[in-house]
mmCIF file of C-alpha atoms in Angstrom:
data_model
loop_
_atom_site.group_PDB
_atom_site.id
_atom_site.type_symbol
_atom_site.label_atom_id
_atom_site.label_comp_id
_atom_site.label_asym_id
_atom_site.label_seq_id
_atom_site.Cartn_x
_atom_site.Cartn_y
_atom_site.Cartn_z
ATOM 1 C CA MET A 1 -22.246 -39.553 31.721
ATOM 2 C CA LEU A 2 -25.278 -37.854 31.901
ATOM 3 C CA THR A 3 -28.586 -38.877 30.691
ATOM 4 C CA VAL A 4 -31.198 -36.041 29.855
ATOM 5 C CA ASP A 5 -34.685 -37.179 30.056
ATOM 6 C CA ARG A 6 -37.004 -35.122 27.432
ATOM 7 C CA ILE A 7 -38.549 -32.024 28.935
ATOM 8 C CA GLY A 8 -41.696 -31.014 27.303
ATOM 9 C CA ALA A 9 -43.057 -27.668 26.701
ATOM 10 C CA THR A 10 -45.651 -28.038 29.620
ATOM 11 C CA ASP A 11 -43.249 -29.541 32.250
ATOM 12 C CA ALA A 12 -42.827 -28.011 35.566
ATOM 13 C CA VAL A 13 -39.558 -27.722 37.162
ATOM 14 C CA TYR A 14 -38.456 -26.307 40.564
ATOM 15 C CA ALA A 15 -35.164 -24.978 41.790
ATOM 16 C CA LYS A 16 -33.902 -25.833 45.274
ATOM 17 C CA LYS A 17 -30.836 -24.011 46.713
ATOM 18 C CA SER A 18 -28.956 -26.103 48.891
ATOM 19 C CA SER A 19 -25.421 -26.433 50.288
ATOM 20 C CA PRO A 20 -23.686 -28.350 53.099
ATOM 21 C CA TRP A 21 -21.204 -25.578 53.363
ATOM 22 C CA GLY A 22 -23.547 -22.775 53.519
ATOM 23 C CA LYS A 23 -23.004 -21.691 50.066
ATOM 24 C CA PRO A 24 -26.033 -21.463 47.516
ATOM 25 C CA LEU A 25 -26.081 -24.104 44.868
ATOM 26 C CA ILE A 26 -28.710 -24.751 42.108
ATOM 27 C CA MET A 27 -30.340 -27.876 41.411
ATOM 28 C CA ILE A 28 -32.916 -28.244 38.855
ATOM 29 C CA SER A 29 -35.108 -31.426 38.965
ATOM 30 C CA LYS A 30 -38.244 -32.336 36.972
ATOM 31 C CA VAL A 31 -41.281 -33.046 39.081
ATOM 32 C CA ARG A 32 -44.065 -33.286 36.523
ATOM 33 C CA THR A 33 -44.167 -34.450 33.203
ATOM 34 C CA ARG A 34 -46.765 -34.206 30.275
ATOM 35 C CA VAL A 35 -45.405 -35.296 27.273
ATOM 36 C CA ARG A 36 -47.025 -35.448 24.025
ATOM 37 C CA PRO A 37 -45.512 -38.232 21.910
ATOM 38 C CA ALA A 38 -46.038 -36.492 18.306
ATOM 39 C CA GLY A 39 -45.257 -33.000 19.300
ATOM 40 C CA SER A 40 -42.767 -32.758 22.017
ATOM 41 C CA LEU A 41 -39.209 -32.150 21.308
ATOM 42 C CA THR A 42 -36.216 -33.476 22.932
ATOM 43 C CA LEU A 43 -33.440 -31.108 24.262
ATOM 44 C CA ALA A 44 -31.362 -32.501 21.810
ATOM 45 C CA ALA A 45 -33.201 -31.757 18.796
ATOM 46 C CA LEU A 46 -33.693 -28.026 20.154
ATOM 47 C CA LEU A 47 -30.234 -27.787 20.082
ATOM 48 C CA LEU A 48 -29.766 -29.322 16.800
ATOM 49 C CA SER A 49 -32.460 -26.888 15.227
ATOM 50 C CA GLY A 50 -29.862 -24.028 16.330
ATOM 51 C CA CYS A 51 -26.700 -25.506 14.690
ATOM 52 C CA ALA A 52 -26.540 -22.825 12.174
ATOM 53 C CA THR A 53 -26.125 -20.233 14.936
ATOM 54 C CA LEU A 54 -23.147 -22.132 16.645
ATOM 55 C CA PRO A 55 -19.989 -19.946 16.691
ATOM 56 C CA ALA A 56 -17.979 -20.261 13.677
ATOM 57 C CA SER A 57 -14.970 -18.438 12.036
ATOM 58 C CA GLY A 58 -16.632 -18.499 8.793
ATOM 59 C CA PRO A 59 -18.485 -20.472 6.127
ATOM 60 C CA THR A 60 -17.742 -24.157 5.284
ATOM 61 C CA ALA A 61 -16.758 -25.169 1.618
ATOM 62 C CA HIS A 62 -20.552 -26.314 0.919
ATOM 63 C CA ASP A 63 -21.581 -22.826 2.131
ATOM 64 C CA ILE A 64 -19.426 -20.820 -0.419
ATOM 65 C CA THR A 65 -20.204 -23.016 -3.099
ATOM 66 C CA LYS A 66 -23.701 -23.023 -2.569
ATOM 67 C CA SER A 67 -23.946 -19.233 -2.614
ATOM 68 C CA ALA A 68 -21.928 -18.944 -5.607
ATOM 69 C CA ARG A 69 -25.260 -20.897 -7.473
ATOM 70 C CA THR A 70 -27.829 -18.707 -5.651
ATOM 71 C CA SER A 71 -29.331 -15.194 -5.843
ATOM 72 C CA ALA A 72 -27.001 -14.266 -3.060
ATOM 73 C CA ASN A 73 -24.121 -14.047 -5.386
ATOM 74 C CA SER A 74 -25.071 -10.574 -6.291
ATOM 75 C CA ILE A 75 -21.554 -9.843 -7.635
ATOM 76 C CA GLY A 76 -21.235 -12.887 -9.860
ATOM 77 C CA PHE A 77 -18.129 -14.181 -8.423
ATOM 78 C CA LYS A 78 -16.646 -17.459 -9.838
ATOM 79 C CA ILE A 79 -15.288 -20.699 -8.164
ATOM 80 C CA VAL A 80 -12.327 -22.013 -9.847
ATOM 81 C CA PRO A 81 -10.154 -24.845 -8.617
ATOM 82 C CA VAL A 82 -6.404 -24.334 -8.632
ATOM 83 C CA ASP A 83 -5.018 -26.757 -11.322
ATOM 84 C CA ALA A 84 -2.043 -26.844 -13.764
ATOM 85 C CA ALA A 85 -4.042 -24.908 -16.495
ATOM 86 C CA ILE A 86 -5.169 -22.199 -14.306
ATOM 87 C CA VAL A 87 -1.765 -21.550 -12.618
ATOM 88 C CA ALA A 88 -0.461 -21.080 -16.460
ATOM 89 C CA GLU A 89 -3.250 -18.691 -17.106
ATOM 90 C CA VAL A 90 -2.289 -16.861 -13.613
ATOM 91 C CA GLN A 91 1.204 -16.619 -14.317
ATOM 92 C CA ARG A 92 0.736 -15.072 -17.970
ATOM 93 C CA GLU A 93 -1.537 -12.478 -16.460
ATOM 94 C CA ASP A 94 1.289 -11.668 -13.609
ATOM 95 C CA ALA A 95 3.690 -11.201 -16.494
ATOM 96 C CA LYS A 96 1.608 -9.059 -18.317
ATOM 97 C CA LEU A 97 1.022 -6.769 -15.558
ATOM 98 C CA ALA A 98 4.597 -6.685 -14.683
ATOM 99 C CA ALA A 99 5.513 -5.523 -18.387
ATOM 100 C CA GLN A 100 3.189 -2.787 -18.225
ATOM 101 C CA PRO A 101 4.766 0.847 -18.092
ATOM 102 C CA THR A 102 4.762 2.428 -14.989
ATOM 103 C CA ALA A 103 2.534 5.485 -14.293
ATOM 104 C CA PHE A 104 5.550 7.846 -14.645
ATOM 105 C CA VAL A 105 5.795 7.198 -18.408
ATOM 106 C CA GLY A 106 3.488 10.461 -18.995
ATOM 107 C CA LEU A 107 5.914 12.574 -16.999
ATOM 108 C CA ARG A 108 8.546 12.563 -19.658
ATOM 109 C CA ASP A 109 8.345 16.662 -20.346
ATOM 110 C CA GLU A 110 11.591 18.187 -21.212
ATOM 111 C CA ASP A 111 12.537 21.638 -19.527
ATOM 112 C CA SER A 112 15.595 23.724 -19.064
ATOM 113 C CA ASN A 113 17.201 23.386 -15.647
ATOM 114 C CA ASP A 114 19.055 26.585 -16.070
ATOM 115 C CA LEU A 115 16.265 29.238 -15.896
ATOM 116 C CA ILE A 116 16.433 32.012 -13.484
ATOM 117 C CA GLY A 117 13.140 32.511 -11.486
ATOM 118 C CA ALA A 118 12.125 34.766 -8.390
ATOM 119 C CA GLY A 119 14.260 34.124 -5.217
ATOM 120 C CA ASP A 120 17.198 33.100 -7.184
ATOM 121 C CA GLN A 121 20.681 34.632 -5.976
ATOM 122 C CA LEU A 122 22.924 35.955 -8.781
ATOM 123 C CA GLN A 123 26.589 36.660 -9.059
ATOM 124 C CA ILE A 124 27.608 38.991 -11.803
ATOM 125 C CA SER A 125 31.300 39.880 -12.690
ATOM 126 C CA ILE A 126 31.629 42.672 -15.150
ATOM 127 C CA PHE A 127 34.931 43.015 -17.121
ATOM 128 C CA GLU A 128 36.025 46.533 -18.602
ATOM 129 C CA VAL A 129 38.842 48.161 -20.144
ATOM 130 C CA GLY A 130 39.936 51.861 -20.340
ATOM 131 C CA VAL A 131 37.895 54.253 -17.756
ATOM 132 C CA ALA A 132 35.960 51.497 -15.594
ATOM 133 C CA LEU A 133 32.320 52.271 -14.530
ATOM 134 C CA PHE A 134 32.871 49.695 -11.652
ATOM 135 C CA GLY A 135 36.581 50.353 -10.954
ATOM 136 C CA GLN A 136 38.218 51.760 -7.962
ATOM 137 C CA GLY A 137 39.206 54.825 -9.788
ATOM 138 C CA GLN A 138 38.064 56.910 -13.074
ATOM 139 C CA SER A 139 41.468 57.032 -14.726
ATOM 140 C CA PHE A 140 42.352 55.164 -17.993
ATOM 141 C CA ASP A 141 43.478 51.562 -17.643
ATOM 142 C CA PRO A 142 44.358 49.817 -20.684
ATOM 143 C CA SER A 143 44.195 46.439 -19.112
ATOM 144 C CA ALA A 144 40.950 44.592 -18.311
ATOM 145 C CA ARG A 145 39.687 44.545 -14.818
ATOM 146 C CA ALA A 146 37.045 42.783 -13.351
ATOM 147 C CA GLN A 147 34.597 43.598 -10.813
ATOM 148 C CA THR A 148 32.334 41.204 -9.167
ATOM 149 C CA ILE A 149 28.975 41.906 -7.580
ATOM 150 C CA PRO A 150 28.733 38.555 -5.085
ATOM 151 C CA SER A 151 24.906 38.445 -4.593
ATOM 152 C CA ILE A 152 22.024 40.133 -6.440
ATOM 153 C CA GLY A 153 18.445 38.620 -5.222
ATOM 154 C CA VAL A 154 15.759 37.935 -8.171
ATOM 155 C CA ALA A 155 12.710 39.854 -6.793
ATOM 156 C CA ARG A 156 9.279 38.577 -6.755
ATOM 157 C CA ASP A 157 8.368 40.403 -10.088
ATOM 158 C CA GLY A 158 11.534 38.623 -11.792
ATOM 159 C CA THR A 159 13.709 41.416 -12.116
ATOM 160 C CA ILE A 160 17.014 42.667 -10.903
ATOM 161 C CA THR A 161 18.464 46.068 -10.629
ATOM 162 C CA LEU A 162 22.108 46.792 -11.761
ATOM 163 C CA PRO A 163 23.879 50.045 -11.715
ATOM 164 C CA TYR A 164 24.089 52.028 -14.798
ATOM 165 C CA ALA A 165 22.089 49.106 -16.739
ATOM 166 C CA GLY A 166 18.911 49.606 -14.818
ATOM 167 C CA ARG A 167 16.312 47.310 -13.860
ATOM 168 C CA LEU A 168 16.179 44.014 -15.899
ATOM 169 C CA ALA A 169 13.513 41.338 -16.212
ATOM 170 C CA VAL A 170 15.669 38.117 -16.117
ATOM 171 C CA ALA A 171 12.929 35.442 -14.817
ATOM 172 C CA GLY A 172 12.450 32.798 -17.383
ATOM 173 C CA ARG A 173 16.124 33.527 -18.856
ATOM 174 C CA THR A 174 19.025 31.500 -18.826
ATOM 175 C CA PRO A 175 22.486 33.092 -17.305
ATOM 176 C CA ALA A 176 23.630 33.372 -20.899
ATOM 177 C CA GLU A 177 20.920 35.590 -22.193
ATOM 178 C CA VAL A 178 21.256 37.776 -19.043
ATOM 179 C CA GLU A 179 24.594 38.400 -19.714
ATOM 180 C CA LYS A 180 23.711 39.874 -23.308
ATOM 181 C CA MET A 181 21.299 42.146 -21.642
ATOM 182 C CA ILE A 182 23.622 43.671 -19.218
ATOM 183 C CA GLU A 183 26.403 43.960 -21.854
ATOM 184 C CA ASN A 184 23.671 45.626 -24.267
ATOM 185 C CA GLY A 185 22.687 47.870 -21.191
ATOM 186 C CA LEU A 186 26.220 49.070 -20.357
ATOM 187 C CA ARG A 187 27.569 49.300 -24.206
ATOM 188 C CA GLN A 188 27.110 53.113 -24.265
ATOM 189 C CA LEU A 189 28.802 53.801 -20.836
ATOM 190 C CA SER A 190 31.734 51.427 -20.968
ATOM 191 C CA GLN A 191 34.517 50.135 -23.222
ATOM 192 C CA ARG A 192 33.917 46.881 -24.441
ATOM 193 C CA PRO A 193 32.073 45.620 -21.125
ATOM 194 C CA GLN A 194 31.733 41.946 -20.763
ATOM 195 C CA ALA A 195 29.661 39.921 -18.116
ATOM 196 C CA ILE A 196 29.674 36.700 -16.550
ATOM 197 C CA VAL A 197 26.546 35.663 -14.688
ATOM 198 C CA THR A 198 26.636 32.705 -12.337
ATOM 199 C CA LEU A 199 23.546 31.009 -10.737
ATOM 200 C CA LYS A 200 24.840 31.256 -6.903
ATOM 201 C CA GLU A 201 21.599 29.898 -5.345
ATOM 202 C CA SER A 202 18.636 28.647 -7.065
ATOM 203 C CA ILE A 203 15.324 28.427 -5.289
ATOM 204 C CA HIS A 204 13.402 28.127 -8.811
ATOM 205 C CA ASN A 205 15.595 25.579 -10.311
ATOM 206 C CA SER A 206 14.993 22.953 -7.656
ATOM 207 C CA VAL A 207 13.146 19.786 -6.477
ATOM 208 C CA ILE A 208 11.478 19.053 -3.005
ATOM 209 C CA ILE A 209 12.097 15.293 -1.576
ATOM 210 C CA LEU A 210 10.442 14.389 1.343
ATOM 211 C CA GLY A 211 8.580 11.649 3.333
ATOM 212 C CA GLU A 212 10.174 8.109 4.014
ATOM 213 C CA VAL A 213 13.887 9.287 2.994
ATOM 214 C CA ARG A 214 17.106 9.437 4.890
ATOM 215 C CA ARG A 215 18.108 13.090 4.010
ATOM 216 C CA PRO A 216 14.525 14.968 2.616
ATOM 217 C CA GLY A 217 15.161 18.614 1.518
ATOM 218 C CA ARG A 218 15.499 20.916 -1.462
ATOM 219 C CA TYR A 219 17.749 19.763 -3.989
ATOM 220 C CA PRO A 220 18.983 22.188 -6.989
ATOM 221 C CA LEU A 221 18.867 20.797 -10.386
ATOM 222 C CA THR A 222 21.825 20.949 -13.147
ATOM 223 C CA LEU A 223 22.446 20.889 -16.847
ATOM 224 C CA GLY A 224 23.031 17.373 -16.124
ATOM 225 C CA LYS A 225 19.125 16.941 -16.197
ATOM 226 C CA GLU A 226 18.632 14.790 -13.560
ATOM 227 C CA ARG A 227 16.316 12.139 -13.220
ATOM 228 C CA LEU A 228 13.886 9.976 -10.668
ATOM 229 C CA VAL A 229 16.627 7.863 -9.813
ATOM 230 C CA ASP A 230 18.933 10.345 -9.146
ATOM 231 C CA ALA A 231 16.488 12.011 -6.660
ATOM 232 C CA VAL A 232 16.553 8.864 -4.781
ATOM 233 C CA ALA A 233 20.389 8.954 -4.437
ATOM 234 C CA PHE A 234 20.228 12.760 -3.319
ATOM 235 C CA ALA A 235 18.011 11.751 -0.467
ATOM 236 C CA GLY A 236 19.906 8.743 0.557
ATOM 237 C CA GLY A 237 17.483 6.137 -0.350
ATOM 238 C CA THR A 238 14.717 5.140 1.772
ATOM 239 C CA PRO A 239 14.842 2.987 5.014
ATOM 240 C CA ASN A 240 12.121 0.768 3.694
ATOM 241 C CA SER A 241 12.062 -1.939 0.991
ATOM 242 C CA ALA A 242 11.459 -0.628 -2.550
ATOM 243 C CA GLU A 243 8.537 -3.064 -2.952
ATOM 244 C CA ASP A 244 6.775 -1.641 0.251
ATOM 245 C CA THR A 245 7.406 2.157 -0.829
ATOM 246 C CA ILE A 246 5.238 4.431 -2.953
ATOM 247 C CA VAL A 247 6.777 7.216 -5.046
ATOM 248 C CA ARG A 248 4.097 10.165 -5.321
ATOM 249 C CA VAL A 249 5.132 12.880 -7.850
ATOM 250 C CA THR A 250 3.240 16.352 -7.725
ATOM 251 C CA ARG A 251 3.944 18.270 -10.656
ATOM 252 C CA GLY A 252 1.629 21.342 -11.003
ATOM 253 C CA ASN A 253 -1.955 20.000 -10.718
ATOM 254 C CA ARG A 254 -1.191 16.238 -11.350
ATOM 255 C CA ILE A 255 -0.151 13.772 -8.853
ATOM 256 C CA VAL A 256 1.400 10.531 -9.935
ATOM 257 C CA GLU A 257 1.931 7.503 -7.890
ATOM 258 C CA GLU A 258 3.966 4.216 -8.273
ATOM 259 C CA ARG A 259 5.838 1.526 -6.277
ATOM 260 C CA LEU A 260 9.666 2.285 -6.171
ATOM 261 C CA GLY A 261 10.217 -1.440 -6.846
ATOM 262 C CA ARG A 262 8.780 -1.125 -10.345
ATOM 263 C CA LEU A 263 11.357 1.874 -11.022
ATOM 264 C CA ARG A 264 14.536 1.057 -13.294
ATOM 265 C CA ALA A 265 17.397 3.179 -14.271
ATOM 266 C CA GLY A 266 16.797 3.889 -17.938
ATOM 267 C CA ASP A 267 13.442 2.731 -18.325
ATOM 268 C CA PRO A 268 10.683 5.071 -19.622
ATOM 269 C CA GLY A 269 9.433 5.662 -16.157
ATOM 270 C CA ASP A 270 12.660 7.123 -15.151
ATOM 271 C CA PHE A 271 11.580 10.466 -16.215
ATOM 272 C CA GLN A 272 13.419 13.768 -16.231
ATOM 273 C CA LEU A 273 13.278 15.999 -13.055
ATOM 274 C CA ILE A 274 12.013 19.847 -13.652
ATOM 275 C CA PRO A 275 11.992 22.670 -11.741
ATOM 276 C CA GLY A 276 8.779 22.449 -9.101
ATOM 277 C CA ASP A 277 8.595 18.976 -9.085
ATOM 278 C CA ARG A 278 7.618 17.431 -5.308
ATOM 279 C CA ILE A 279 8.575 14.107 -4.676
ATOM 280 C CA GLU A 280 7.316 12.031 -1.687
ATOM 281 C CA PHE A 281 8.235 8.667 -0.540
ATOM 282 C CA LEU A 282 5.465 6.997 1.314
ATOM 283 C CA LYS A 283 5.521 3.560 3.119
ATOM 284 C CA ARG A 284 2.489 1.523 2.136
ATOM 285 C CA PRO A 285 3.490 -2.252 2.654
ATOM 286 C CA ARG A 286 1.861 -4.758 0.451
ATOM 287 C CA THR A 287 -0.243 -6.945 2.378
ATOM 288 C CA PHE A 288 -2.987 -9.898 2.134
ATOM 289 C CA LEU A 289 -5.547 -11.114 4.818
ATOM 290 C CA ILE A 290 -5.766 -14.177 6.423
ATOM 291 C CA LEU A 291 -9.386 -15.032 7.875
ATOM 292 C CA GLY A 292 -11.254 -18.412 8.675
ATOM 293 C CA ALA A 293 -9.839 -21.605 10.394
ATOM 294 C CA SER A 294 -6.321 -20.723 10.640
ATOM 295 C CA GLY A 295 -3.590 -20.345 13.181
ATOM 296 C CA LYS A 296 -4.148 -16.702 13.146
ATOM 297 C CA VAL A 297 -6.218 -14.211 11.500
ATOM 298 C CA SER A 298 -4.325 -11.169 10.575
ATOM 299 C CA GLN A 299 -3.188 -8.871 7.864
ATOM 300 C CA VAL A 300 0.081 -10.109 6.882
ATOM 301 C CA PRO A 301 2.688 -8.057 5.118
ATOM 302 C CA PHE A 302 4.806 -9.516 1.901
ATOM 303 C CA GLU A 303 8.021 -8.322 3.438
ATOM 304 C CA THR A 304 9.695 -9.986 0.274
ATOM 305 C CA GLY A 305 9.475 -9.371 -3.194
ATOM 306 C CA ASP A 306 6.905 -12.324 -4.171
ATOM 307 C CA VAL A 307 4.820 -14.680 -2.115
ATOM 308 C CA SER A 308 3.434 -17.778 -3.357
ATOM 309 C CA LEU A 309 0.240 -19.349 -2.308
ATOM 310 C CA ALA A 310 2.179 -22.138 -0.335
ATOM 311 C CA GLU A 311 4.054 -19.348 1.526
ATOM 312 C CA ALA A 312 0.886 -17.519 2.310
ATOM 313 C CA VAL A 313 -0.791 -20.592 3.682
ATOM 314 C CA ALA A 314 2.410 -21.327 5.887
ATOM 315 C CA ARG A 315 2.327 -17.589 7.008
ATOM 316 C CA ALA A 316 -1.283 -18.016 8.138
ATOM 317 C CA GLY A 317 -0.188 -21.208 10.206
ATOM 318 C CA GLY A 318 -1.920 -23.629 8.093
ATOM 319 C CA PRO A 319 -5.141 -25.128 8.427
ATOM 320 C CA ALA A 320 -6.180 -25.783 11.867
ATOM 321 C CA ASP A 321 -6.096 -29.343 12.868
ATOM 322 C CA ALA A 322 -9.302 -29.096 14.927
ATOM 323 C CA THR A 323 -11.524 -26.703 13.040
ATOM 324 C CA ALA A 324 -10.195 -26.528 9.474
ATOM 325 C CA ASP A 325 -10.982 -28.262 6.059
ATOM 326 C CA PRO A 326 -7.529 -28.781 4.091
ATOM 327 C CA SER A 327 -9.640 -29.163 0.907
ATOM 328 C CA ALA A 328 -11.190 -25.826 1.285
ATOM 329 C CA ILE A 329 -8.577 -23.284 0.949
ATOM 330 C CA PHE A 330 -9.844 -20.122 -0.821
ATOM 331 C CA LEU A 331 -7.948 -17.063 -2.344
ATOM 332 C CA PHE A 332 -10.629 -14.233 -3.205
ATOM 333 C CA ARG A 333 -9.312 -11.503 -5.601
ATOM 334 C CA TYR A 334 -10.545 -9.528 -8.565
ATOM 335 C CA ASP A 335 -8.546 -10.867 -11.665
ATOM 336 C CA GLN A 336 -8.689 -10.916 -15.257
ATOM 337 C CA LEU A 337 -8.201 -14.124 -17.082
ATOM 338 C CA ALA A 338 -8.445 -15.019 -20.773
ATOM 339 C CA GLY A 339 -8.620 -11.521 -21.856
ATOM 340 C CA ALA A 340 -11.949 -10.581 -19.976
ATOM 341 C CA GLU A 341 -12.683 -7.652 -17.687
ATOM 342 C CA PRO A 342 -11.742 -7.961 -13.987
ATOM 343 C CA GLN A 343 -14.107 -10.012 -12.266
ATOM 344 C CA PRO A 344 -14.467 -11.630 -8.592
ATOM 345 C CA ILE A 345 -12.741 -15.092 -8.752
ATOM 346 C CA VAL A 346 -12.514 -17.373 -5.753
ATOM 347 C CA TYR A 347 -9.589 -19.954 -6.478
ATOM 348 C CA ARG A 348 -9.738 -22.962 -4.515
ATOM 349 C CA LEU A 349 -6.767 -25.138 -3.333
ATOM 350 C CA ASN A 350 -7.309 -28.831 -2.467
ATOM 351 C CA MET A 351 -4.500 -29.562 0.019
ATOM 352 C CA MET A 352 -5.782 -33.078 0.038
ATOM 353 C CA ASN A 353 -4.341 -33.512 -3.348
ATOM 354 C CA PRO A 354 -0.538 -33.679 -3.093
ATOM 355 C CA THR A 355 -0.117 -32.041 -6.591
ATOM 356 C CA SER A 356 -1.604 -28.922 -4.990
ATOM 357 C CA TYR A 357 1.291 -28.703 -3.045
ATOM 358 C CA PHE A 358 3.563 -28.015 -6.248
ATOM 359 C CA LEU A 359 0.895 -25.968 -8.170
ATOM 360 C CA ALA A 360 0.929 -23.521 -5.028
ATOM 361 C CA GLN A 361 4.718 -22.729 -5.150
ATOM 362 C CA HIS A 362 4.138 -21.164 -8.760
ATOM 363 C CA PHE A 363 0.679 -19.318 -7.739
ATOM 364 C CA LEU A 364 1.728 -15.682 -6.653
ATOM 365 C CA VAL A 365 -0.282 -13.974 -4.132
ATOM 366 C CA ARG A 366 -1.143 -10.241 -4.894
ATOM 367 C CA ASP A 367 -1.556 -7.266 -2.787
ATOM 368 C CA LYS A 368 -4.902 -7.079 -0.906
ATOM 369 C CA ASP A 369 -5.692 -10.720 -1.515
ATOM 370 C CA VAL A 370 -7.952 -12.326 0.942
ATOM 371 C CA LEU A 371 -7.049 -16.067 1.953
ATOM 372 C CA TYR A 372 -9.677 -17.817 3.811
ATOM 373 C CA ILE A 373 -9.390 -21.339 5.028
ATOM 374 C CA GLY A 374 -12.752 -23.142 5.225
ATOM 375 C CA ASN A 375 -14.270 -24.556 8.379
ATOM 376 C CA ALA A 376 -14.780 -28.395 8.395
ATOM 377 C CA ALA A 377 -18.291 -29.279 8.129
ATOM 378 C CA ALA A 378 -17.675 -32.127 10.978
ATOM 379 C CA ASN A 379 -17.273 -29.287 13.387
ATOM 380 C CA GLN A 380 -20.924 -28.564 13.895
ATOM 381 C CA PRO A 381 -21.772 -31.609 15.964
ATOM 382 C CA SER A 382 -18.354 -31.187 17.918
ATOM 383 C CA LYS A 383 -19.363 -27.704 18.692
ATOM 384 C CA LEU A 384 -22.860 -28.780 19.459
ATOM 385 C CA ILE A 385 -21.411 -31.279 22.140
ATOM 386 C CA ALA A 386 -19.319 -28.629 23.653
ATOM 387 C CA VAL A 387 -22.356 -26.222 24.235
ATOM 388 C CA ILE A 388 -24.267 -29.225 25.818
ATOM 389 C CA ASN A 389 -21.326 -29.891 28.069
ATOM 390 C CA GLN A 390 -21.283 -26.258 29.035
ATOM 391 C CA LEU A 391 -24.758 -25.968 29.729
ATOM 392 C CA PHE A 392 -25.274 -28.996 32.008
ATOM 393 C CA SER A 393 -21.820 -29.099 33.695
ATOM 394 C CA PRO A 394 -22.705 -26.889 36.352
ATOM 395 C CA PHE A 395 -26.003 -28.969 37.326
ATOM 396 C CA VAL A 396 -23.885 -32.223 37.294
ATOM 397 C CA THR A 397 -21.484 -30.488 39.873
ATOM 398 C CA ALA A 398 -24.239 -29.390 41.876
ATOM 399 C CA ARG A 399 -25.823 -32.654 41.910
ATOM 400 C CA VAL A 400 -22.439 -34.588 42.763
ATOM 401 C CA LEU A 401 -22.024 -32.057 45.749
ATOM 402 C CA THR A 402 -25.523 -32.281 47.237
ATOM 403 C CA GLN A 403 -25.480 -36.143 47.272
#
C-alpha cells in the first residue's frame, strides 16, 4: 500500500536516476517541505477537483435530469418515465402512424397504356379486295388478300410514312385510331381497304425498374393496367427485406418515396403505372443507435419487422456491470403524444423495477431512435482510484527495484 504525503505548492523535489542493471529508473523524493496548513491541498484533493474531467462514455442520470431543468435545455426536451400509461399512449401513436396512407396515394393518375409514341415499332397489315395496291400483281382478284408491313418505326416527330397513305401523325393515338387513319388514306385508291395496327415494340408505353432488384430493366405496359405490386413482380422482387427497402417513384418532375413494407396489393397506395414512370428500389435499413455504458456502442439494424425496447437493450449487450446504472436507460426521439406537435422526448426505463421488463416488451423502437445507457455515479471514485494507481505505480516499481 502506497502512502502519499502532502506536497505543497512550494515543495522542492529532485529526480535521481539509478539502476542496478545500468538501465535508467526514475525515483522522485521529497527533500524539503513548507506546508501552509490553511492553504495547501493534498494530492488527493487536487485529483478530486478534476473528477468532472475523468473519462466517461456520457452523462449520468443526474446530469440528464439536471440538464432538462436548466437553461442548457435549449430545445425543451422532456424526461418521461416509462409506465403503463405512457406505453399505452405510445402504442396508440404507433397504430396511428401505421394507419396513415402511404405517400403514393397522390399518384393514382389514370392514363391509357396503349398510346403510340416516338420510338415505337408498329406492325401494319392491310387487307384488300379486287386490284390490290400492296399485292404481287395488278390483276383483279375478288378474294381478300393481306399484305403485312412487319416493322415501321415512329419518328421523333411522332409520324410514320406509309405508301399511298402518305405521312401520318400517330403519336398520342391508339392503334385503333391509326387503323382508321390508314383506311381513310387508302379509300380512294383501293377497294374496301382494311388495316390492322399492332404495337410490336413500345418504347413510349413502358416503365423503367432499377436499383436493388433481381431483374432491372425496361418493362412494357399493357391494357391490363399494371400497378406497383406488378412492377415488383416484373423485376423478380428485391433481395433485401421489404422493411429495409425504399421505393422511389419518379413521375415527371415529382419524386415520391415510401418503404416497400408498407405496400399492400389493393391498397390506395398501390397506384397504376403509367408510361414514363421510373421505379427505383433502394436499400435503406432502419436502425437505432446505442450509446453510453453498454456492452457495445454501435448503429444496429432492425433486421426484423418490429423491435421492442427490451430487444433493443438486449442487442446493446445490456447495461455494463462495471460502469452502467440499470435505472438510467434512456430512449431519445421526437414524438407526438396526446395530439401535440412533435417534440423531443427522453423516455426513461428503470430496469431495477421488475415491472419495467414487462412494459419494455410492448414499447416499440422506431427508426433513428437513440438508446442511451447512463453511467453509474459511483464510477467516479473508482475511476479516480484507477487514475491514481496509473500515476504512482511506476514510482512504486522504481523504488522497489532500487531497494
